XYZ file of C-alpha atoms in Angstrom:
214
model
C 10.124 -5.458 -54.012
C 8.964 -2.396 -52.107
C 9.885 -1.743 -48.506
C 6.215 -2.162 -47.556
C 6.055 -5.627 -49.117
C 9.253 -6.726 -47.420
C 7.982 -5.497 -44.036
C 4.706 -7.348 -44.545
C 6.549 -10.590 -45.338
C 8.752 -10.227 -42.251
C 5.708 -9.659 -40.054
C 3.992 -12.680 -41.594
C 6.986 -14.912 -40.933
C 7.170 -13.729 -37.304
C 3.472 -14.464 -36.787
C 3.917 -17.917 -38.309
C 6.833 -18.721 -35.998
C 4.899 -17.422 -32.978
C 1.815 -19.492 -33.787
C 3.986 -22.555 -34.382
C 5.677 -22.078 -31.014
C 2.308 -21.669 -29.276
C 1.061 -24.812 -30.977
C 4.081 -26.789 -29.778
C 3.559 -25.559 -26.199
C -0.147 -26.452 -26.281
C 0.605 -29.951 -27.573
C 3.241 -30.446 -24.853
C 0.816 -29.335 -22.128
C -1.915 -31.653 -23.408
C 0.533 -34.550 -23.529
C 1.653 -33.878 -19.958
C -1.961 -33.749 -18.783
C -2.682 -37.036 -20.501
C 0.251 -38.720 -18.780
C -0.930 -37.419 -15.398
C -4.573 -38.363 -15.908
C -5.935 -41.528 -14.296
C -8.801 -43.117 -16.165
C -11.511 -44.166 -13.712
C -14.195 -46.571 -14.806
C -17.698 -45.536 -13.780
C -18.876 -47.680 -10.889
C -15.356 -48.734 -9.884
C -14.016 -48.476 -6.320
C -11.952 -45.448 -7.324
C -14.980 -43.714 -8.780
C -17.086 -44.523 -5.735
C -14.391 -43.657 -3.190
C -13.543 -45.396 0.066
C -16.154 -47.954 1.138
C -15.928 -48.504 4.919
C -18.155 -51.577 4.991
C -16.253 -53.292 2.184
C -13.039 -52.511 4.034
C -14.417 -53.845 7.308
C -15.675 -57.087 5.795
C -12.346 -57.656 4.066
C -10.203 -56.751 7.076
C -11.963 -58.322 10.066
C -11.098 -61.989 9.312
C -7.387 -61.162 9.415
C -7.803 -59.275 12.691
C -9.755 -62.189 14.148
C -7.048 -64.654 13.160
C -4.303 -62.440 14.576
C -6.082 -61.936 17.914
C -6.873 -65.623 18.319
C -3.241 -66.515 17.655
C -1.861 -64.034 20.214
C -4.543 -64.114 22.926
C -3.215 -64.789 26.420
C -5.193 -66.507 29.168
C -6.913 -63.974 31.430
C -5.394 -65.362 34.657
C -1.891 -65.327 33.187
C -2.382 -61.796 31.891
C -3.827 -60.446 35.142
C -0.931 -61.865 37.132
C 1.611 -60.434 34.680
C 0.000 -56.990 34.877
C 0.033 -57.173 38.658
C 3.693 -58.158 38.873
C 5.078 -55.745 36.263
C 2.673 -53.820 34.073
C 5.337 -52.396 31.760
C 6.818 -55.797 30.995
C 3.363 -57.307 30.483
C 2.436 -54.556 28.039
C 5.670 -55.023 26.106
C 5.074 -58.759 25.919
C 1.382 -58.858 25.098
C 0.210 -55.379 24.035
C 0.173 -53.411 20.808
C 0.389 -49.626 20.531
C 0.927 -46.791 22.992
C 0.271 -44.924 25.205
C -2.909 -47.012 25.680
C -2.036 -50.467 24.338
C -4.566 -52.992 23.051
C -4.152 -56.486 24.526
C -5.612 -59.774 23.233
C -7.136 -62.052 25.864
C -9.005 -65.349 26.138
C -11.187 -66.389 29.032
C -14.009 -68.535 30.321
C -16.522 -66.785 32.534
C -20.046 -66.699 33.903
C -22.089 -63.805 32.532
C -23.627 -61.457 35.093
C -26.697 -59.248 34.500
C -25.797 -56.201 32.429
C -27.227 -53.156 30.699
C -27.283 -51.936 27.107
C -25.442 -55.006 25.848
C -22.532 -54.673 28.276
C -22.221 -57.634 30.660
C -19.914 -58.052 33.662
C -18.081 -61.375 33.601
C -17.138 -63.503 36.597
C -13.723 -64.960 35.788
C -12.251 -67.371 38.289
C -8.695 -66.807 39.430
C -8.375 -63.063 38.807
C -6.984 -60.794 41.534
C -9.473 -59.335 43.987
C -11.043 -56.146 42.673
C -10.694 -57.125 39.015
C -13.567 -56.150 36.740
C -14.076 -57.657 33.311
C -16.918 -56.577 31.059
C -17.962 -57.807 27.632
C -19.572 -55.584 25.025
C -22.024 -57.390 22.764
C -23.889 -54.588 21.024
C -26.140 -53.669 19.405
C -23.667 -50.742 19.362
C -19.985 -51.732 19.420
C -17.880 -48.794 20.529
C -14.199 -47.995 20.364
C -11.432 -48.761 17.885
C -9.834 -51.630 19.791
C -10.314 -54.083 16.910
C -8.857 -51.670 14.364
C -5.816 -51.092 16.543
C -5.409 -54.678 17.812
C -2.753 -55.810 15.345
C -0.798 -52.567 15.032
C -0.780 -53.026 11.266
C -3.556 -50.555 10.419
C -2.126 -47.047 10.477
C -3.534 -43.558 9.978
C -1.259 -43.114 6.972
C -3.153 -45.878 5.161
C -6.142 -43.543 4.778
C -6.889 -40.243 3.114
C -7.945 -38.453 6.292
C -9.107 -38.843 9.893
C -12.702 -39.439 8.832
C -11.756 -42.468 6.732
C -9.572 -43.761 9.565
C -12.430 -43.474 12.054
C -14.938 -44.962 9.610
C -12.640 -47.935 9.078
C -12.721 -48.670 12.812
C -16.508 -48.482 12.929
C -16.813 -50.717 9.863
C -14.548 -53.365 11.397
C -16.795 -53.329 14.472
C -19.850 -53.849 12.266
C -18.151 -56.705 10.432
C -17.318 -58.369 13.752
C -20.891 -57.919 14.963
C -22.275 -59.519 11.800
C -19.864 -62.452 12.034
C -19.880 -63.059 15.797
C -22.829 -61.423 17.557
C -25.843 -61.112 15.266
C -27.362 -64.432 16.385
C -26.571 -63.875 20.057
C -29.551 -63.998 22.457
C -28.507 -61.230 24.850
C -31.543 -61.652 27.091
C -30.545 -65.255 27.802
C -26.867 -64.523 28.524
C -26.926 -63.855 32.314
C -26.019 -67.012 34.187
C -24.513 -68.670 31.118
C -20.891 -69.719 30.813
C -19.085 -68.233 27.841
C -15.739 -68.695 26.201
C -14.453 -65.442 24.790
C -11.469 -64.366 22.734
C -11.172 -60.634 22.315
C -9.223 -57.464 22.956
C -9.312 -54.569 25.381
C -7.548 -51.251 25.642
C -5.511 -51.045 28.828
C -6.837 -48.065 30.769
C -6.298 -49.659 34.181
C -4.802 -53.106 34.856
C -7.867 -54.331 36.784
C -10.720 -53.022 34.627
C -11.122 -54.545 31.161
C -13.794 -53.847 28.551
C -13.474 -56.745 26.134
C -14.519 -56.526 22.496
C -14.858 -60.103 21.226
C -13.568 -61.651 18.038
C -15.118 -65.002 18.957
C -17.788 -65.954 21.487
C -19.139 -69.363 22.422
C -22.074 -69.801 24.807
C -22.054 -73.116 26.664
């Protein structure tokens, strides 16, 4: 065999080995991609992404149950805050530095504006102000933060976290407030279970989880 033929055969064998090696690498890469690929069914929750309203509807009943189980009578709470705010917060509140506290009360509704009504609660210290928000717009994230179980790390980003709070408010409004006659509230006695964020010990803005008009 001539030197030229031998050289050609050697080159051919090298090319064959190189192509085989490349083929093995390609197959390995494809296999790794397949293992790391999540199949998402069209129309599924994963394909659609985070649904705030579905989350709110699913989550609110648990929050409502938790708040109703832990709610402390308004007179007891006001006295505890007056005597020792730090101890009262540790006993009844959730979160920091502005804890959310569950409360239950009976009160006479005073005339209000934009769905926010002052409440006259017997037995509270002089200077106490209690207000009830009834919508149409429910503001704040007090319901989301009431149990301490819903954390930022449960969500992809800050937008989802904020949207979850708004959706829980909407779910509460649909379950508790949608049939409420706000125009007829002043002068009525109400029983309320709800939460408020402690900004000052004598000024509460209550977001309800249950509301009964007598």
